[in-house]
Each structure stands twice: as C-alpha cells, then as structure tokens.
PDB file of C-alpha atoms in Angstrom:
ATOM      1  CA  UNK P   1     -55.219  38.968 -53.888  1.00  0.00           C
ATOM      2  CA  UNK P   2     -54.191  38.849 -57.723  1.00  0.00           C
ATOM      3  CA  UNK P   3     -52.244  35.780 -58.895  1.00  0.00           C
ATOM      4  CA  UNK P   4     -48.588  36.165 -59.721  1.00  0.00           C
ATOM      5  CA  UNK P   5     -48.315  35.641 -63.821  1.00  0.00           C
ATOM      6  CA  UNK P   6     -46.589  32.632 -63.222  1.00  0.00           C
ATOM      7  CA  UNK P   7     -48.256  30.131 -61.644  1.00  0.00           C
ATOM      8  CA  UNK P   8     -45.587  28.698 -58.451  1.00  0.00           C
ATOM      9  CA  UNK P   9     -44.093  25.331 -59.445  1.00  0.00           C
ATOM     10  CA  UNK P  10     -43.546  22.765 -56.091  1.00  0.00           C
ATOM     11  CA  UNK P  11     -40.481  21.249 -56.878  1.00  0.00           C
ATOM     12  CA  UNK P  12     -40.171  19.618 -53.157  1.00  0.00           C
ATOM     13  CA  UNK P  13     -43.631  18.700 -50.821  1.00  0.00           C
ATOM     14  CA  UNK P  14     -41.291  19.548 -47.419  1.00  0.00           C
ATOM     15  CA  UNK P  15     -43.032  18.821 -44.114  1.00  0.00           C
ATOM     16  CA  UNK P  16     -46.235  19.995 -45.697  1.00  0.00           C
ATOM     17  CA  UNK P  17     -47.065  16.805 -47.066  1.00  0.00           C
ATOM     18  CA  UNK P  18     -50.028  15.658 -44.582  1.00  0.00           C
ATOM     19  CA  UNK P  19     -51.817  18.311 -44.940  1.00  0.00           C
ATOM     20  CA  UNK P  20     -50.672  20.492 -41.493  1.00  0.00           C
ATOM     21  CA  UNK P  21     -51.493  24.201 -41.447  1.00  0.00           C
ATOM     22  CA  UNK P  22     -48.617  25.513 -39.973  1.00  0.00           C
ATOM     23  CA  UNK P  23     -48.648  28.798 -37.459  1.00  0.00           C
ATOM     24  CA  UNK P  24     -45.971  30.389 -39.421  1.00  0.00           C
ATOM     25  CA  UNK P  25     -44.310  30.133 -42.922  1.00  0.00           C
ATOM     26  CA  UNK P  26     -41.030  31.432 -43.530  1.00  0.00           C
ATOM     27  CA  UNK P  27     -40.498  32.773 -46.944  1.00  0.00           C
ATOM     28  CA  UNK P  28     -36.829  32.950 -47.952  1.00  0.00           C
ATOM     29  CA  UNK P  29     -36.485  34.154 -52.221  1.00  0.00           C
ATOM     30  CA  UNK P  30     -32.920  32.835 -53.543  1.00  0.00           C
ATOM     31  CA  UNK P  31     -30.806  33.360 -56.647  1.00  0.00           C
ATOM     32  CA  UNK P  32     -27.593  31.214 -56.516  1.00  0.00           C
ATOM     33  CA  UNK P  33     -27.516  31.422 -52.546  1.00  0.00           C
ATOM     34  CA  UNK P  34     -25.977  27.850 -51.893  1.00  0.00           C
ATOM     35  CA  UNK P  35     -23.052  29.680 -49.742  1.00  0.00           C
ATOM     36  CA  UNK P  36     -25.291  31.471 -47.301  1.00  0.00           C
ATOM     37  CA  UNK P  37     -28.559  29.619 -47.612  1.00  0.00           C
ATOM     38  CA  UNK P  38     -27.447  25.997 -45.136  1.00  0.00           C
ATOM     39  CA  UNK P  39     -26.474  28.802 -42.010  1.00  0.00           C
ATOM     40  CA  UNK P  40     -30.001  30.435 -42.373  1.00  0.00           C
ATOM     41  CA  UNK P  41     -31.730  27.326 -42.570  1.00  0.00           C
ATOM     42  CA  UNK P  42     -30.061  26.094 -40.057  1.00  0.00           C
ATOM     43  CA  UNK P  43     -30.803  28.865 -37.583  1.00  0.00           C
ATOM     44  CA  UNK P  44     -34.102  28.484 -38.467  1.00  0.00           C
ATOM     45  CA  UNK P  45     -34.309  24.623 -37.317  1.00  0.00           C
ATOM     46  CA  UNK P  46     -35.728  23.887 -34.045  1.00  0.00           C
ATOM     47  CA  UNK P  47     -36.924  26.557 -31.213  1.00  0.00           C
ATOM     48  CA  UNK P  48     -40.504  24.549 -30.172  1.00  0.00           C
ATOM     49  CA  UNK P  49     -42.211  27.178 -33.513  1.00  0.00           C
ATOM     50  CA  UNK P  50     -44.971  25.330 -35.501  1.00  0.00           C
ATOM     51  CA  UNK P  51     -43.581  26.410 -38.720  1.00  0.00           C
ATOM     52  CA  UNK P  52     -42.910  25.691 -42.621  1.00  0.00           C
ATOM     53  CA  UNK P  53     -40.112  26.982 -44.482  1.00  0.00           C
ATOM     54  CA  UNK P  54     -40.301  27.552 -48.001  1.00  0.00           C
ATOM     55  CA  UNK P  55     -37.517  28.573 -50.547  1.00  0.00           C
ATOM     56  CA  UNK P  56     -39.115  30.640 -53.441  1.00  0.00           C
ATOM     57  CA  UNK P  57     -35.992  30.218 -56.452  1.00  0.00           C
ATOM     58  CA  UNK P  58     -35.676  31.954 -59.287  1.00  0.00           C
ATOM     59  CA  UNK P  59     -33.533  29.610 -60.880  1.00  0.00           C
ATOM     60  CA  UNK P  60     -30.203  28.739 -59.028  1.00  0.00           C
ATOM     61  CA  UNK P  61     -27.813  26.658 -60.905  1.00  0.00           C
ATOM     62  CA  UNK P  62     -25.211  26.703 -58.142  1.00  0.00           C
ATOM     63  CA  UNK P  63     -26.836  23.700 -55.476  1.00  0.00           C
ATOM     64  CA  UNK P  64     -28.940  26.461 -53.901  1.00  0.00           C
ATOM     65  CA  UNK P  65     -32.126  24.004 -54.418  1.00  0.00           C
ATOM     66  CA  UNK P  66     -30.316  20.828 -53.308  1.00  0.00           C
ATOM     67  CA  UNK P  67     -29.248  22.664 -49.954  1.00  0.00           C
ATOM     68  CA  UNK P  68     -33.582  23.755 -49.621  1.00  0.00           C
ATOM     69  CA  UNK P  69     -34.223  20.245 -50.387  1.00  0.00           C
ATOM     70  CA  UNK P  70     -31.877  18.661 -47.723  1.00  0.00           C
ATOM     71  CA  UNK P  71     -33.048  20.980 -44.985  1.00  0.00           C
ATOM     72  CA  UNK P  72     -36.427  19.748 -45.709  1.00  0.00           C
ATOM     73  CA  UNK P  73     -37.795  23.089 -46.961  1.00  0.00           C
ATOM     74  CA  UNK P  74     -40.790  22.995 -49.881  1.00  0.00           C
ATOM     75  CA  UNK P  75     -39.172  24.432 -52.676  1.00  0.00           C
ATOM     76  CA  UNK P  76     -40.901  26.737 -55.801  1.00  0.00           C
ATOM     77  CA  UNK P  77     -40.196  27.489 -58.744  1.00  0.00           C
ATOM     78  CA  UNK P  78     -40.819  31.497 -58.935  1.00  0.00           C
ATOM     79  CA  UNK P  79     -40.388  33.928 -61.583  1.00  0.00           C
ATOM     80  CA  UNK P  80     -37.069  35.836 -61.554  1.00  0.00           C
ATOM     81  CA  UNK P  81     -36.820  39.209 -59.301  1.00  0.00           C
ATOM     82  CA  UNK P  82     -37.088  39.535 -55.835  1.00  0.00           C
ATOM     83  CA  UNK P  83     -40.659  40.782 -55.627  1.00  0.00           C
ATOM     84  CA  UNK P  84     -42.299  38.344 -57.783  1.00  0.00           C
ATOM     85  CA  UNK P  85     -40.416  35.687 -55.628  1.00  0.00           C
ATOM     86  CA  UNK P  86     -41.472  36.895 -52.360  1.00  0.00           C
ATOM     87  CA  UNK P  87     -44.753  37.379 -54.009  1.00  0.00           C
ATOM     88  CA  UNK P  88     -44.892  33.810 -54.975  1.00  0.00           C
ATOM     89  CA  UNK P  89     -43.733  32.156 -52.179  1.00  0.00           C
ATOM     90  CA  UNK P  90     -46.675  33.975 -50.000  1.00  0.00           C
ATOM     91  CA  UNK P  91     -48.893  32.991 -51.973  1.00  0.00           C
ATOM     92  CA  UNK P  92     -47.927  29.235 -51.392  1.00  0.00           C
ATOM     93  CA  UNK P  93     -47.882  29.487 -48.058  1.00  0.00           C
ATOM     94  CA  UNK P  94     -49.917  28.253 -45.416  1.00  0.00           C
ATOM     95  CA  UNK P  95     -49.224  29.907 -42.065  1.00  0.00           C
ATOM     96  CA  UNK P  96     -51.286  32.257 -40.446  1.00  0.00           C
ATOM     97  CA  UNK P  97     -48.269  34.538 -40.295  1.00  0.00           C
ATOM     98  CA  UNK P  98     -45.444  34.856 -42.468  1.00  0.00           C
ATOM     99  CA  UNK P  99     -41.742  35.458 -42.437  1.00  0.00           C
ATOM    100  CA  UNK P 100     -40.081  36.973 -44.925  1.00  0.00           C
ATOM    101  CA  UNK P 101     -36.329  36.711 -44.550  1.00  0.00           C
ATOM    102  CA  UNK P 102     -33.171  36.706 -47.048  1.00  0.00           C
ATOM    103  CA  UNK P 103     -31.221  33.935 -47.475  1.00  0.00           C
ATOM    104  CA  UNK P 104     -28.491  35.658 -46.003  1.00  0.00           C
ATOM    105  CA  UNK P 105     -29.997  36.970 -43.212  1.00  0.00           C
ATOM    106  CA  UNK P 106     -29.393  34.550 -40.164  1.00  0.00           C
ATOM    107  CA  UNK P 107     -31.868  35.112 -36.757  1.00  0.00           C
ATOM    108  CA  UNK P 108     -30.329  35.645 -34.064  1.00  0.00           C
ATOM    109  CA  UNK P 109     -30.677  32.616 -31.137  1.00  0.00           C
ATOM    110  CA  UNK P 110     -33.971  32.956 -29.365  1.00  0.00           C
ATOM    111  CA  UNK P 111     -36.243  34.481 -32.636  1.00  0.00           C
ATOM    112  CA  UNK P 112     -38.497  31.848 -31.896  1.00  0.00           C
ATOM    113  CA  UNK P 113     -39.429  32.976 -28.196  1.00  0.00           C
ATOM    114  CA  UNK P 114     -39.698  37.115 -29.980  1.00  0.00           C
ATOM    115  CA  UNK P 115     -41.964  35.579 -32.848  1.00  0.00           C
ATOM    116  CA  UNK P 116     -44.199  33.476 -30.746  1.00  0.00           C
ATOM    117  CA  UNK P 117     -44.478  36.651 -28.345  1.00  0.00           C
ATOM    118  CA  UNK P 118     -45.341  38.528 -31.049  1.00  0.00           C
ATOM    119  CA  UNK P 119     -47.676  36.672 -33.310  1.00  0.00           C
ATOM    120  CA  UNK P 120     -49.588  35.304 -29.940  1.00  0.00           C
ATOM    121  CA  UNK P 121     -50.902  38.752 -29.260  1.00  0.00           C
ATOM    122  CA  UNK P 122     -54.019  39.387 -31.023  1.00  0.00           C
ATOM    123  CA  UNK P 123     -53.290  43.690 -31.151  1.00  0.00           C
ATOM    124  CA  UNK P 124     -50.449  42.278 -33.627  1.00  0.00           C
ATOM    125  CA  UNK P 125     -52.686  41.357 -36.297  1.00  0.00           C
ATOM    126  CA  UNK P 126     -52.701  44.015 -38.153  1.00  0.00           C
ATOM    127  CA  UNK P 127     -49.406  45.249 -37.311  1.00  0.00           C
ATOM    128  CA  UNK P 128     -45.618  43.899 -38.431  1.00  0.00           C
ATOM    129  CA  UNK P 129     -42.741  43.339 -37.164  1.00  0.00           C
ATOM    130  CA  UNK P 130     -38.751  43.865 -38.178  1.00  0.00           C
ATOM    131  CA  UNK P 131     -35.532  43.001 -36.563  1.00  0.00           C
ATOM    132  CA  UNK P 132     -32.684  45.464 -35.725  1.00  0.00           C
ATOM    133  CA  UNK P 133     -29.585  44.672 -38.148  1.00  0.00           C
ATOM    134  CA  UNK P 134     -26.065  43.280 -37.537  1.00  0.00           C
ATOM    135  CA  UNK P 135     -23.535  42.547 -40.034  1.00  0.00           C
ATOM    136  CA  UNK P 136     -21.203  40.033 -40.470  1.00  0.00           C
ATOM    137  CA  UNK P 137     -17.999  42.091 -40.343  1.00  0.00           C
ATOM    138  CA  UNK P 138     -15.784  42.983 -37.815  1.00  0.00           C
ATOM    139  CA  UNK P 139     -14.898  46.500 -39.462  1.00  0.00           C
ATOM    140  CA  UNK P 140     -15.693  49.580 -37.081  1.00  0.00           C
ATOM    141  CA  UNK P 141     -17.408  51.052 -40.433  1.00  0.00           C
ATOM    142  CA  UNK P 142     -19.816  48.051 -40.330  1.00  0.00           C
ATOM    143  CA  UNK P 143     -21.283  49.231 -37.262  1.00  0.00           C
ATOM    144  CA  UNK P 144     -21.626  52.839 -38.832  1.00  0.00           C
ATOM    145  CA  UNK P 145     -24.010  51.014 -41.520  1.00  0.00           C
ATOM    146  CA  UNK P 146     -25.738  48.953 -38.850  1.00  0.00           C
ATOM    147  CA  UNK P 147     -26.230  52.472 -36.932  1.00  0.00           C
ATOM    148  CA  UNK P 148     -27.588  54.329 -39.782  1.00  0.00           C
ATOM    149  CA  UNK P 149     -30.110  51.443 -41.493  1.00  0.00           C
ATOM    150  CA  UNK P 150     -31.424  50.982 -37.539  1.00  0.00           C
ATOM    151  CA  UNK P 151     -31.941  54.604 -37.204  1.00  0.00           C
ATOM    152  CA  UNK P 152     -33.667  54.715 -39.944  1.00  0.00           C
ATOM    153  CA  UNK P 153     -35.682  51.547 -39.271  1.00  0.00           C
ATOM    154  CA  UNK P 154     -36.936  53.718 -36.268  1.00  0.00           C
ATOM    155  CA  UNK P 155     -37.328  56.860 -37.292  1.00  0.00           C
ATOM    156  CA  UNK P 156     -38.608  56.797 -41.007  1.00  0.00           C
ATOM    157  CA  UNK P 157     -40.229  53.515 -40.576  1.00  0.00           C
ATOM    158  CA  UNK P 158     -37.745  51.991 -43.417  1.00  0.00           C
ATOM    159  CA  UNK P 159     -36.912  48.600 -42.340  1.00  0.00           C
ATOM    160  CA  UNK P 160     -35.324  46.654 -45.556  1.00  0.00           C
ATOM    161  CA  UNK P 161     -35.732  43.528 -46.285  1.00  0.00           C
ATOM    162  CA  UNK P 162     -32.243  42.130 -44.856  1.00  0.00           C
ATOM    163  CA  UNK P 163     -34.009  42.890 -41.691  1.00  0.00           C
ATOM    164  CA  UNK P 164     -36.779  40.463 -41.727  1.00  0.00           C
ATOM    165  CA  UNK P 165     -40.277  41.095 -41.537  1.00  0.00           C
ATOM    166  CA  UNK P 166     -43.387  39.464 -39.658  1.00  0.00           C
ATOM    167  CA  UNK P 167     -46.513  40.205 -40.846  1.00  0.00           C
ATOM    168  CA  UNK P 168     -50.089  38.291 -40.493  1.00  0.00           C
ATOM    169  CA  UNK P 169     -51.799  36.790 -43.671  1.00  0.00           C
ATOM    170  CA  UNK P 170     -54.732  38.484 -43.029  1.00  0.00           C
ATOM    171  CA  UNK P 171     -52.480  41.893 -43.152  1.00  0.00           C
ATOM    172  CA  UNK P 172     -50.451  40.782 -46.026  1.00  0.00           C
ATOM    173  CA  UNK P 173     -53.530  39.974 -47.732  1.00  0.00           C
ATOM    174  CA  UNK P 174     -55.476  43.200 -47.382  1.00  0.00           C
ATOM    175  CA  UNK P 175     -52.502  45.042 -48.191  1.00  0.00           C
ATOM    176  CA  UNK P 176     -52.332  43.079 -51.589  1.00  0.00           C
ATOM    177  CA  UNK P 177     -49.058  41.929 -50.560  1.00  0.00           C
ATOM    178  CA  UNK P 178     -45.389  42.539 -52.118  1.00  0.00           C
ATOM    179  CA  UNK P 179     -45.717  43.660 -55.713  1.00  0.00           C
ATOM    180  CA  UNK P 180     -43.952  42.187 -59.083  1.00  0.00           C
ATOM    181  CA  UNK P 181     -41.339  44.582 -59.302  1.00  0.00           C
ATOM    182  CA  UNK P 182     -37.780  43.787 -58.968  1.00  0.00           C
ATOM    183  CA  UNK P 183     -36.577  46.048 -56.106  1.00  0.00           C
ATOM    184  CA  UNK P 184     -37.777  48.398 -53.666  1.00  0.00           C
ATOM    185  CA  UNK P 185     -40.169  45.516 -52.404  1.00  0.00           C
ATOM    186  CA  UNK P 186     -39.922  46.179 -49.329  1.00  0.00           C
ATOM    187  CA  UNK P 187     -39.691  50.008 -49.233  1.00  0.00           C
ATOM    188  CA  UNK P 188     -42.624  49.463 -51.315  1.00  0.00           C
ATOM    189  CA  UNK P 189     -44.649  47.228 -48.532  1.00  0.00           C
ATOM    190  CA  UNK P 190     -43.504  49.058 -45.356  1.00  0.00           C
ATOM    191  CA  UNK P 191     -44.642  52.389 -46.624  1.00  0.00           C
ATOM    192  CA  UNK P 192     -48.376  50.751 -47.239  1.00  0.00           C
ATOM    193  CA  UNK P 193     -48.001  49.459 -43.976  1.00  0.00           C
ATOM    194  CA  UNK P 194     -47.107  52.504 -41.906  1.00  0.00           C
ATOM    195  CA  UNK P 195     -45.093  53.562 -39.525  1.00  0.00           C
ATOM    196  CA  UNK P 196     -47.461  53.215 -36.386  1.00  0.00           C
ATOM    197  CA  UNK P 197     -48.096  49.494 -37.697  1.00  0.00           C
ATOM    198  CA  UNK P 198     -44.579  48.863 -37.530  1.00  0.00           C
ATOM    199  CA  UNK P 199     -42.957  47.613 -34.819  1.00  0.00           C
ATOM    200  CA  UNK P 200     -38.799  47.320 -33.761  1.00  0.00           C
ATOM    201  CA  UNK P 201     -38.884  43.202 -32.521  1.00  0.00           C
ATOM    202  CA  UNK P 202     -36.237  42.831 -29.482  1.00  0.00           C
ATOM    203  CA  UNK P 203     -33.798  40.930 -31.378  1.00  0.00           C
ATOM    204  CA  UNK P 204     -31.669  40.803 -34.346  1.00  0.00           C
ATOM    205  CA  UNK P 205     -30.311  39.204 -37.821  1.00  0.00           C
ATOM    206  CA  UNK P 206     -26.792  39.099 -38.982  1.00  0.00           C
ATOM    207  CA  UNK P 207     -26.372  39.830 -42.872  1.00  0.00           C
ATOM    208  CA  UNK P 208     -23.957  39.569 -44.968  1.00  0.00           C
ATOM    209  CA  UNK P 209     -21.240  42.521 -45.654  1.00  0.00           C
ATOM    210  CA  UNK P 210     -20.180  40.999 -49.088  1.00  0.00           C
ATOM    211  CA  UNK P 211     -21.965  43.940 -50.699  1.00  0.00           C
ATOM    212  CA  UNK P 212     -20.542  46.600 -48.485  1.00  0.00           C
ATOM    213  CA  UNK P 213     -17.068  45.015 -48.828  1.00  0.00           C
ATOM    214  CA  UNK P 214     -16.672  44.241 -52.412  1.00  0.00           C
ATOM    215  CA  UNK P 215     -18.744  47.942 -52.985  1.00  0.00           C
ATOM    216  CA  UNK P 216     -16.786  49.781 -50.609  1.00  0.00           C
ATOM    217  CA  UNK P 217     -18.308  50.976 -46.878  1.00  0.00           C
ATOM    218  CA  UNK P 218     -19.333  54.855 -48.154  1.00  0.00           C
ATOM    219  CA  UNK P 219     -20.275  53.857 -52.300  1.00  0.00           C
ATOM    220  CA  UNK P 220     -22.567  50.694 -51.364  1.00  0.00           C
ATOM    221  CA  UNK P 221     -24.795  53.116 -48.814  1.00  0.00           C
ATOM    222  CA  UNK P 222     -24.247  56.018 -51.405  1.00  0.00           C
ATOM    223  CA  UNK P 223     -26.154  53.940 -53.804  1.00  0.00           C
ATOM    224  CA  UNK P 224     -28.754  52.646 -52.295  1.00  0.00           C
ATOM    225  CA  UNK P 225     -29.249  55.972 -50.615  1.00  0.00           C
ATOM    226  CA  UNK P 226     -29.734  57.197 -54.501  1.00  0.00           C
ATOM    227  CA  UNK P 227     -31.993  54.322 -55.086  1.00  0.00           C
ATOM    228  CA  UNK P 228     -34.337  54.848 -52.431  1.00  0.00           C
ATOM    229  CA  UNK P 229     -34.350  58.660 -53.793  1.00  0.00           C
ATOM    230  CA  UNK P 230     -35.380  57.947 -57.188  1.00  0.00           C
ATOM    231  CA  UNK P 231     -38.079  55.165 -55.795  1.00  0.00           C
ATOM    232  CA  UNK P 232     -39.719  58.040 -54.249  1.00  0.00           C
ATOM    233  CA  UNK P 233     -38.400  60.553 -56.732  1.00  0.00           C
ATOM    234  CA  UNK P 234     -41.264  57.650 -58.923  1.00  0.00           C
ATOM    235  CA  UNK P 235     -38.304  56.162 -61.377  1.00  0.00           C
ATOM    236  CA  UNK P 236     -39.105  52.861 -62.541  1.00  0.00           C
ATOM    237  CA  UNK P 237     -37.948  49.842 -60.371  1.00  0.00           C
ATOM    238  CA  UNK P 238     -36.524  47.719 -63.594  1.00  0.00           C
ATOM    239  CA  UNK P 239     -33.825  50.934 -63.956  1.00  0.00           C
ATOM    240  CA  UNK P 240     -33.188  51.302 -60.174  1.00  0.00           C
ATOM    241  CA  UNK P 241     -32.372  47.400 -60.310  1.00  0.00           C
ATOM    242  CA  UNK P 242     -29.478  48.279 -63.003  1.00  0.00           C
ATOM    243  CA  UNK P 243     -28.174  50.822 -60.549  1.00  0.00           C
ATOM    244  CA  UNK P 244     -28.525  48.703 -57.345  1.00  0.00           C
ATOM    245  CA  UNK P 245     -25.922  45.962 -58.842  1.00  0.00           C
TER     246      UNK P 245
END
C-alpha cells in the first residue's frame, strides 16, 4: 500500500501506548466536528470490543481535537479532504479490522455484539460490511431519504460513508484502500469491493439531517444524485467537491 504524501502526525498516544494490537480500529476523519463528535464517541465507549479509536483531523479549530483527546482517542494530524483522512488514519491503525465511521454517524446500541459476529467469522475476511441508515429528524420526508439511500445500499451495492463500513486489513490492503481524492471515497471503495462482497449488517447508525435541512429534503438528494452521476459520468472529484457543498 502507497504512503499518503503526508506523513500522519500523532498528536495524542490514546490507549495505544503499551504497545496492544487491538482487534478493531475505528477510523472517524473530522473537520470542525466538536458538536457531533462527544455523542459518537460516546456510543462507541464500552460494549466488551477490543478496540482503538482514532480521530484522523484535518485541522479543526473549533475543540474538535480537545473532545478526541478527552475521550481518550489517538489523534492525527491528516491532510485536508475526506479521502486522504480516511486514508491516513488506516494507515495508522492497528486492528485487524477497521471501522470507518463519520463523526456524525452514531451506532446504534448493540454494534458491538453485530461487529464481533461479523469480524469473528473467517468467510468475512474478504468481505465488508455497512449499516442500514437512520436520520436524526423526525420529518416524514426523512424517512423518504432513509428509504431511498437503504434501497440503494441493497440493490446497487452503494452504501455511503454515513453508513459505516467494516472491512478487514487484509481486504483494505489488497484493495489499496480509500484513495486521496476529496469525495466519492466511498463510492469509490465499494465499487472495488463489489456487490457480492458487500454485506447489509443487522443494525443501524443515526446521522445527522443538518444537510438535508439547511439544503432542503428534494435539492440535498438532487445533488448528490448529480454528483454520483458525474463520478461515474468520470468528472474530476476536486469539481464534484465544489458542487457537493
């Protein structure tokens, strides 16, 4: 696996310290996330999982870092853009499986029990794994959006990345892993993994709507529906990213 340009910068040792290789690593990127970051982390504490967490930043100024730090998380320094994060973090990380998650994506109670189910069976290793999506809104048109990415999750094998994904090193490795670019990351992975190697996990995350309800509930899925048609349409990710907002 190719080295990101910018070497990672450890700006916090975390639990890591004494040298444990944990089962899992949960990479979270983060860009001025202090108001969603503490619920994630804090579903994330606990649950019996054998686990680091590490926050890959690409440069919060708003007490995103000093949230990571107090949760005990191993913080890094990553280039700006959401690939190039996620790229970074993995390649800090020491679990034998890794979690990629949003910082304002919270697991549902019980991910713990789904991911040790999941990672403990060995026909999973070159496989991953996604959650179904819930948002954080009330709204009846909320559950229209959570309809149509879940559908789609299943039936174009288009998970996004506000749904989680699990995914072995070894996989992520052979698969030379997310790429620097700063969207589409994760339409960009799941199609290398394929369909059959994806799998629906029995359980959920709850995002956040802010998006949908500062965008509007038809523009914000308009748009991305037009960015994910120029991705494959073979645009440039650096102009979708203008479009995306």
């Amino acid at each position: 696996m190719t080295s990101s340009p910018d070497a990672p910068t450890e700006t916090a040792p975390g639990p890591r310290a004494n040298g444990h290789r944990p089962t899992l690593s949960v990479v979270i990127p983060t860009l001025n996330a202090a108001q969603q970051l503490g619920r994630t982390l804090d579903a994330l504490a606990g649950g019996g999982i054998d686990m680091e967490i590490i926050i890959a930043d690409g440069g919060s100024t708003d007490g995103t870092q000093r949230i990571a730090r107090a949760f005990g998380a191993t913080l890094i320094e990553a280039p700006r853009g959401r690939g190039p994060q996620l790229r970074t973090g993995a390649e800090a990380a020491l679990g034998d499986w890794l979690f990629f998650l949003h910082a304002d994506s919270v697991p549902q109670r019980g991910w713990q029990v789904i991911l040790r189910g999941f990672t403990g069976n060995n026909e999973n290793q070159y496989k991953a794994g996604y959650f179904q999506l819930i948002l954080d809104d009330p709204a009846p048109a909320a559950r229209r959006v959570e309809d149509l990415a879940n559908w789609r999750s299943r039936h174009l094998a288009l998970p996004y990345g506000d749904q989680g994904l699990v995914i072995s090193r070894a996989f992520y490795d052979f698969l030379d892993g997310f790429k620097d670019i700063p969207l589409m990351e994760d339409v960009d992975l799941v199609r290398r993994i394929g369909g059959k190697r994806l799998l629906a996990l029995p359980s959920a995350v709850t995002t956040s709507a802010v998006r949908y309800r500062r965008q509007g509930w038809w523009l914000r899925p308009a748009r991305n529906l037009c960015c994910l048609a120029l991705f494959y349409a073979g645009a440039p990710p650096h102009w979708i990213a203008k479009l995306y907002g």
